[in-house]
mmCIF file of C-alpha atoms in Angstrom:
data_model
loop_
_atom_site.group_PDB
_atom_site.id
_atom_site.type_symbol
_atom_site.label_atom_id
_atom_site.label_comp_id
_atom_site.label_asym_id
_atom_site.label_seq_id
_atom_site.Cartn_x
_atom_site.Cartn_y
_atom_site.Cartn_z
ATOM 1 C CA MET A 1 98.388 108.557 102.055
ATOM 2 C CA LYS A 2 101.133 106.003 103.035
ATOM 3 C CA SER A 3 103.590 105.061 100.403
ATOM 4 C CA ILE A 4 106.878 103.016 100.063
ATOM 5 C CA LEU A 5 108.206 105.073 97.320
ATOM 6 C CA THR A 6 111.087 106.823 99.254
ATOM 7 C CA THR A 7 111.521 104.279 102.110
ATOM 8 C CA SER A 8 114.036 101.409 102.625
ATOM 9 C CA ILE A 9 112.691 99.127 99.916
ATOM 10 C CA MET A 10 114.108 100.914 97.052
ATOM 11 C CA LEU A 11 117.345 101.402 98.902
ATOM 12 C CA ALA A 12 117.665 97.795 99.744
ATOM 13 C CA LEU A 13 116.966 96.621 96.216
ATOM 14 C CA ALA A 14 119.432 99.039 94.977
ATOM 15 C CA SER A 15 122.151 98.253 97.411
ATOM 16 C CA PHE A 16 123.922 95.816 95.359
ATOM 17 C CA SER A 17 123.247 97.117 91.898
ATOM 18 C CA ALA A 18 126.583 96.067 90.599
ATOM 19 C CA ALA A 19 125.400 92.293 90.952
ATOM 20 C CA ALA A 20 121.815 92.977 89.898
ATOM 21 C CA ALA A 21 120.023 90.165 88.293
ATOM 22 C CA ASP A 22 116.727 89.697 86.409
ATOM 23 C CA TYR A 23 114.887 88.829 89.649
ATOM 24 C CA GLU A 24 115.284 90.227 93.158
ATOM 25 C CA VAL A 25 113.435 89.293 96.426
ATOM 26 C CA ASP A 26 113.823 91.186 99.547
ATOM 27 C CA PHE A 27 112.864 90.345 103.181
ATOM 28 C CA GLY A 28 113.197 93.210 105.661
ATOM 29 C CA TYR A 29 112.285 94.850 108.858
ATOM 30 C CA ASP A 30 112.063 98.620 109.670
ATOM 31 C CA SER A 31 111.822 99.782 113.190
ATOM 32 C CA LYS A 32 109.142 102.425 112.221
ATOM 33 C CA TYR A 33 107.126 102.978 109.042
ATOM 34 C CA ILE A 34 108.139 106.634 108.354
ATOM 35 C CA SER A 35 107.133 108.395 105.047
ATOM 36 C CA GLU A 36 106.282 111.861 104.000
ATOM 37 C CA GLY A 37 107.815 113.119 107.476
ATOM 38 C CA ARG A 38 105.041 111.231 109.319
ATOM 39 C CA ASP A 39 104.945 108.014 111.441
ATOM 40 C CA ASN A 40 102.326 105.883 109.746
ATOM 41 C CA LEU A 41 101.741 103.356 112.781
ATOM 42 C CA ASP A 42 100.636 104.033 116.183
ATOM 43 C CA LYS A 43 103.664 102.085 117.503
ATOM 44 C CA GLY A 44 106.159 99.486 116.333
ATOM 45 C CA GLY A 45 107.829 98.643 113.011
ATOM 46 C CA ILE A 46 106.859 96.987 109.907
ATOM 47 C CA TYR A 47 108.078 93.815 108.040
ATOM 48 C CA TRP A 48 108.264 93.884 104.164
ATOM 49 C CA LEU A 49 108.348 91.214 101.610
ATOM 50 C CA ASN A 50 109.242 92.552 98.236
ATOM 51 C CA GLY A 51 109.951 91.238 94.761
ATOM 52 C CA ALA A 52 111.047 92.672 91.327
ATOM 53 C CA ALA A 53 111.613 91.214 87.822
ATOM 54 C CA GLY A 54 113.537 93.473 85.332
ATOM 55 C CA PHE A 55 113.455 92.944 81.522
ATOM 56 C CA GLU A 56 115.782 93.874 78.811
ATOM 57 C CA ASN A 57 113.132 96.271 77.316
ATOM 58 C CA GLY A 58 113.432 98.617 80.333
ATOM 59 C CA ILE A 59 110.309 97.389 82.006
ATOM 60 C CA THR A 60 110.292 96.406 85.641
ATOM 61 C CA LEU A 61 107.366 94.756 87.477
ATOM 62 C CA SER A 62 107.381 94.769 91.309
ATOM 63 C CA ALA A 63 105.262 93.786 94.271
ATOM 64 C CA ALA A 64 105.660 94.650 97.921
ATOM 65 C CA TYR A 65 103.637 93.542 101.100
ATOM 66 C CA GLY A 66 104.116 95.046 104.347
ATOM 67 C CA TYR A 67 102.436 94.284 107.664
ATOM 68 C CA ALA A 68 102.834 95.779 111.198
ATOM 69 C CA ALA A 69 105.340 94.199 113.385
ATOM 70 C CA ASP A 70 103.381 94.923 116.534
ATOM 71 C CA SER A 71 100.456 92.433 116.962
ATOM 72 C CA SER A 72 98.245 95.013 118.598
ATOM 73 C CA VAL A 73 98.341 97.176 115.318
ATOM 74 C CA ASP A 74 96.113 96.232 112.518
ATOM 75 C CA TYR A 75 97.867 97.349 109.377
ATOM 76 C CA ASP A 76 98.958 95.924 106.093
ATOM 77 C CA GLU A 77 99.388 96.995 102.626
ATOM 78 C CA LEU A 78 100.108 95.749 99.165
ATOM 79 C CA ASN A 79 101.723 97.468 96.372
ATOM 80 C CA LEU A 80 101.879 96.141 92.673
ATOM 81 C CA GLY A 81 103.928 98.376 90.309
ATOM 82 C CA ILE A 82 105.138 98.539 86.702
ATOM 83 C CA GLU A 83 108.076 100.854 85.712
ATOM 84 C CA TYR A 84 109.666 101.773 82.552
ATOM 85 C CA GLY A 85 113.324 103.136 82.621
ATOM 86 C CA PHE A 86 115.912 104.116 80.042
ATOM 87 C CA GLU A 87 119.156 106.195 79.815
ATOM 88 C CA VAL A 88 120.249 109.034 77.605
ATOM 89 C CA GLY A 89 123.904 109.784 78.099
ATOM 90 C CA ASP A 90 124.597 110.431 81.805
ATOM 91 C CA PHE A 91 120.791 110.789 82.477
ATOM 92 C CA SER A 92 118.460 108.054 83.749
ATOM 93 C CA PHE A 93 114.750 108.533 83.474
ATOM 94 C CA TYR A 94 111.769 106.425 84.760
ATOM 95 C CA GLY A 95 107.956 106.420 84.626
ATOM 96 C CA SER A 96 105.845 104.286 86.836
ATOM 97 C CA TYR A 97 102.277 103.080 87.990
ATOM 98 C CA THR A 98 101.658 101.675 91.362
ATOM 99 C CA ARG A 99 98.405 100.207 92.726
ATOM 100 C CA LEU A 100 98.222 100.433 96.497
ATOM 101 C CA GLU A 101 95.679 98.317 98.632
ATOM 102 C CA PHE A 102 95.344 99.037 102.335
ATOM 103 C CA PHE A 103 93.359 95.947 103.361
ATOM 104 C CA GLU A 104 92.761 96.838 107.147
ATOM 105 C CA ASP A 105 91.581 100.275 106.116
ATOM 106 C CA SER A 106 89.648 99.122 103.239
ATOM 107 C CA GLU A 107 91.119 101.690 100.950
ATOM 108 C CA SER A 108 93.130 101.672 97.693
ATOM 109 C CA ASP A 109 95.042 104.233 95.658
ATOM 110 C CA ASN A 110 96.807 104.595 92.313
ATOM 111 C CA GLU A 111 100.087 106.425 91.938
ATOM 112 C CA LEU A 112 101.796 107.754 88.830
ATOM 113 C CA GLY A 113 105.527 108.327 89.377
ATOM 114 C CA ALA A 114 108.425 109.742 87.328
ATOM 115 C CA GLY A 115 111.924 110.624 88.014
ATOM 116 C CA ILE A 116 115.431 111.611 86.619
ATOM 117 C CA ALA A 117 118.877 111.262 87.924
ATOM 118 C CA TYR A 118 122.289 112.345 86.596
ATOM 119 C CA GLY A 119 125.199 110.183 86.842
ATOM 120 C CA GLY A 120 127.909 112.451 85.231
ATOM 121 C CA LEU A 121 129.380 113.858 88.324
ATOM 122 C CA GLU A 122 132.292 112.424 90.084
ATOM 123 C CA TRP A 123 131.305 112.874 93.742
ATOM 124 C CA PHE A 124 127.438 112.493 93.918
ATOM 125 C CA GLU A 125 124.403 111.906 91.929
ATOM 126 C CA PRO A 126 121.527 114.364 91.997
ATOM 127 C CA PHE A 127 117.873 113.043 91.375
ATOM 128 C CA VAL A 128 114.464 114.202 91.259
ATOM 129 C CA ASP A 129 111.348 111.998 92.085
ATOM 130 C CA TYR A 130 107.504 113.044 91.639
ATOM 131 C CA VAL A 131 104.476 110.924 92.458
ATOM 132 C CA TYR A 132 100.842 111.760 91.897
ATOM 133 C CA SER A 133 98.018 110.144 93.942
ATOM 134 C CA THR A 134 94.644 109.811 92.325
ATOM 135 C CA GLU A 135 92.921 109.219 95.629
ATOM 136 C CA ALA A 136 94.490 112.310 97.327
ATOM 137 C CA GLU A 137 94.488 114.371 93.893
ATOM 138 C CA GLY A 138 97.793 115.582 94.836
ATOM 139 C CA GLY A 139 101.644 115.180 94.188
ATOM 140 C CA PHE A 140 104.774 114.926 96.204
ATOM 141 C CA LEU A 141 108.184 115.962 94.913
ATOM 142 C CA GLU A 142 111.590 114.999 96.150
ATOM 143 C CA ILE A 143 114.920 116.549 95.458
ATOM 144 C CA GLY A 144 118.158 114.812 96.622
ATOM 145 C CA ILE A 145 121.686 113.687 96.160
ATOM 146 C CA GLN A 146 123.381 110.371 97.003
ATOM 147 C CA ARG A 147 126.616 108.833 96.645
ATOM 148 C CA GLU A 148 127.721 105.184 96.612
ATOM 149 C CA PHE A 149 131.179 104.375 97.887
ATOM 150 C CA ALA A 150 132.664 100.947 97.267
ATOM 151 C CA ILE A 151 134.569 100.164 100.307
ATOM 152 C CA ASN A 152 135.809 96.809 98.824
ATOM 153 C CA GLU A 153 134.393 94.188 96.416
ATOM 154 C CA ALA A 154 131.740 93.103 98.884
ATOM 155 C CA ILE A 155 130.807 96.384 100.877
ATOM 156 C CA THR A 156 129.044 99.597 99.749
ATOM 157 C CA PHE A 157 128.177 102.731 101.617
ATOM 158 C CA THR A 158 125.550 105.001 100.289
ATOM 159 C CA PRO A 159 124.628 108.431 102.125
ATOM 160 C CA TYR A 160 121.762 110.446 100.755
ATOM 161 C CA VAL A 161 120.121 113.625 101.644
ATOM 162 C CA ILE A 162 116.622 114.733 100.408
ATOM 163 C CA ALA A 163 114.400 117.687 100.383
ATOM 164 C CA ALA A 164 110.562 116.937 100.104
ATOM 165 C CA PHE A 165 107.704 119.210 99.007
ATOM 166 C CA ASP A 166 103.990 118.356 99.452
ATOM 167 C CA TYR A 167 101.387 119.509 96.923
ATOM 168 C CA GLY A 168 98.156 117.915 98.237
ATOM 169 C CA TYR A 169 99.510 114.504 98.516
ATOM 170 C CA ALA A 170 100.174 114.079 102.243
ATOM 171 C CA SER A 171 98.014 117.041 103.412
ATOM 172 C CA PRO A 172 95.157 118.686 101.427
ATOM 173 C CA ASP A 173 95.292 121.770 103.540
ATOM 174 C CA HIS A 174 98.924 122.869 103.210
ATOM 175 C CA ASP A 175 101.414 122.808 100.284
ATOM 176 C CA GLY A 176 105.055 123.609 100.084
ATOM 177 C CA ALA A 177 108.109 122.381 102.099
ATOM 178 C CA ASN A 178 107.257 119.046 103.827
ATOM 179 C CA HIS A 179 110.302 117.465 105.400
ATOM 180 C CA HIS A 180 114.095 116.773 104.845
ATOM 181 C CA THR A 181 115.758 113.489 105.080
ATOM 182 C CA PHE A 182 119.405 112.413 106.107
ATOM 183 C CA GLY A 183 120.157 108.826 105.687
ATOM 184 C CA ALA A 184 122.582 106.049 104.772
ATOM 185 C CA SER A 185 122.669 102.435 103.655
ATOM 186 C CA LEU A 186 125.508 99.864 104.211
ATOM 187 C CA GLY A 187 125.359 96.864 101.902
ATOM 188 C CA TYR A 188 127.391 93.729 102.280
ATOM 189 C CA GLN A 189 127.396 91.034 99.476
ATOM 190 C CA LEU A 190 127.238 87.693 101.206
ATOM 191 C CA ASN A 191 127.727 85.714 98.023
ATOM 192 C CA ASP A 192 126.784 85.637 94.457
ATOM 193 C CA THR A 193 123.000 85.514 95.307
ATOM 194 C CA TRP A 194 122.508 87.054 98.781
ATOM 195 C CA ALA A 195 123.216 90.614 100.197
ATOM 196 C CA VAL A 196 122.361 92.087 103.382
ATOM 197 C CA ASN A 197 121.569 95.803 103.766
ATOM 198 C CA ALA A 198 121.440 98.023 106.964
ATOM 199 C CA ILE A 199 119.734 101.430 106.739
ATOM 200 C CA ILE A 200 119.445 104.422 109.176
ATOM 201 C CA GLU A 201 117.382 107.364 108.295
ATOM 202 C CA HIS A 202 116.043 110.631 110.019
ATOM 203 C CA GLN A 203 113.251 112.627 108.599
ATOM 204 C CA LYS A 204 112.535 116.063 110.058
ATOM 205 C CA GLY A 205 109.285 117.827 109.397
ATOM 206 C CA ASP A 206 109.163 121.234 107.746
ATOM 207 C CA LYS A 207 106.213 123.718 107.499
ATOM 208 C CA ASP A 208 103.795 121.331 105.851
ATOM 209 C CA VAL A 209 104.331 118.540 108.556
ATOM 210 C CA GLU A 210 104.233 121.088 111.440
ATOM 211 C CA LEU A 211 100.925 122.685 110.276
ATOM 212 C CA ASP A 212 99.459 119.269 109.626
ATOM 213 C CA VAL A 213 100.412 117.235 112.642
ATOM 214 C CA GLY A 214 102.321 119.834 114.945
ATOM 215 C CA ASN A 215 105.883 120.513 116.145
ATOM 216 C CA ASP A 216 108.003 117.491 116.534
ATOM 217 C CA ASP A 217 111.842 116.560 116.628
ATOM 218 C CA GLY A 218 111.476 114.412 113.589
ATOM 219 C CA HIS A 219 111.552 110.576 113.229
ATOM 220 C CA THR A 220 114.574 108.213 113.162
ATOM 221 C CA TRP A 221 114.415 104.541 112.200
ATOM 222 C CA VAL A 222 116.730 101.756 111.222
ATOM 223 C CA GLY A 223 116.121 98.828 108.934
ATOM 224 C CA LEU A 224 117.669 95.408 108.206
ATOM 225 C CA HIS A 225 117.125 93.825 104.802
ATOM 226 C CA PHE A 226 118.091 90.514 103.078
ATOM 227 C CA THR A 227 118.112 90.543 99.402
ATOM 228 C CA ALA A 228 118.663 87.814 96.816
ATOM 229 C CA GLY A 229 119.285 88.232 93.047
ATOM 230 C CA PHE A 230 118.838 85.587 90.360
#
């Protein structure tokens, strides 16, 4: 099942968290649509239009629409989500629900997510994310670390490493180590409202991907997103 949970959208919306506002919109292009260690499109990249509204009670409403950049590929999807987040000391927690609609495939899905991050370390932030798909009747687990470096008042650089494990989410026949990810985002605050975020990421398949789709050298993609906060 395709999902935007761990792709560039969250990175783009988080790239200028120091200037985060109640409302955010994001317009972006990714050279490929890579998730769960797999290329979701036959060829070409994907355009994204995303929005989020955050409230003081910890609830965030979000919407994301993606469609294939190559005119010969019939693919689009809509994600509608609600998330509740809170902090306890140096720990951050969230729970979420996302409704996914895949229009060209005439399919839909419901995803329940949860995650925790620890911000009490000086050099990096460890995090764990889990999502369960009602359509696939399986879950997907990611364990990673990231670190945001403030180059100056306008520029941030955020590298990250993630290990992912599939439990019936991406493949019904195989469980266990799915893929690992190496990536980084570079954010530049253009003004009080607009920021631009460049992303580069490589996902290399592990046992689950190799058993499901065969051996490959992994997938590398780049993205460019413009984000406005209000």
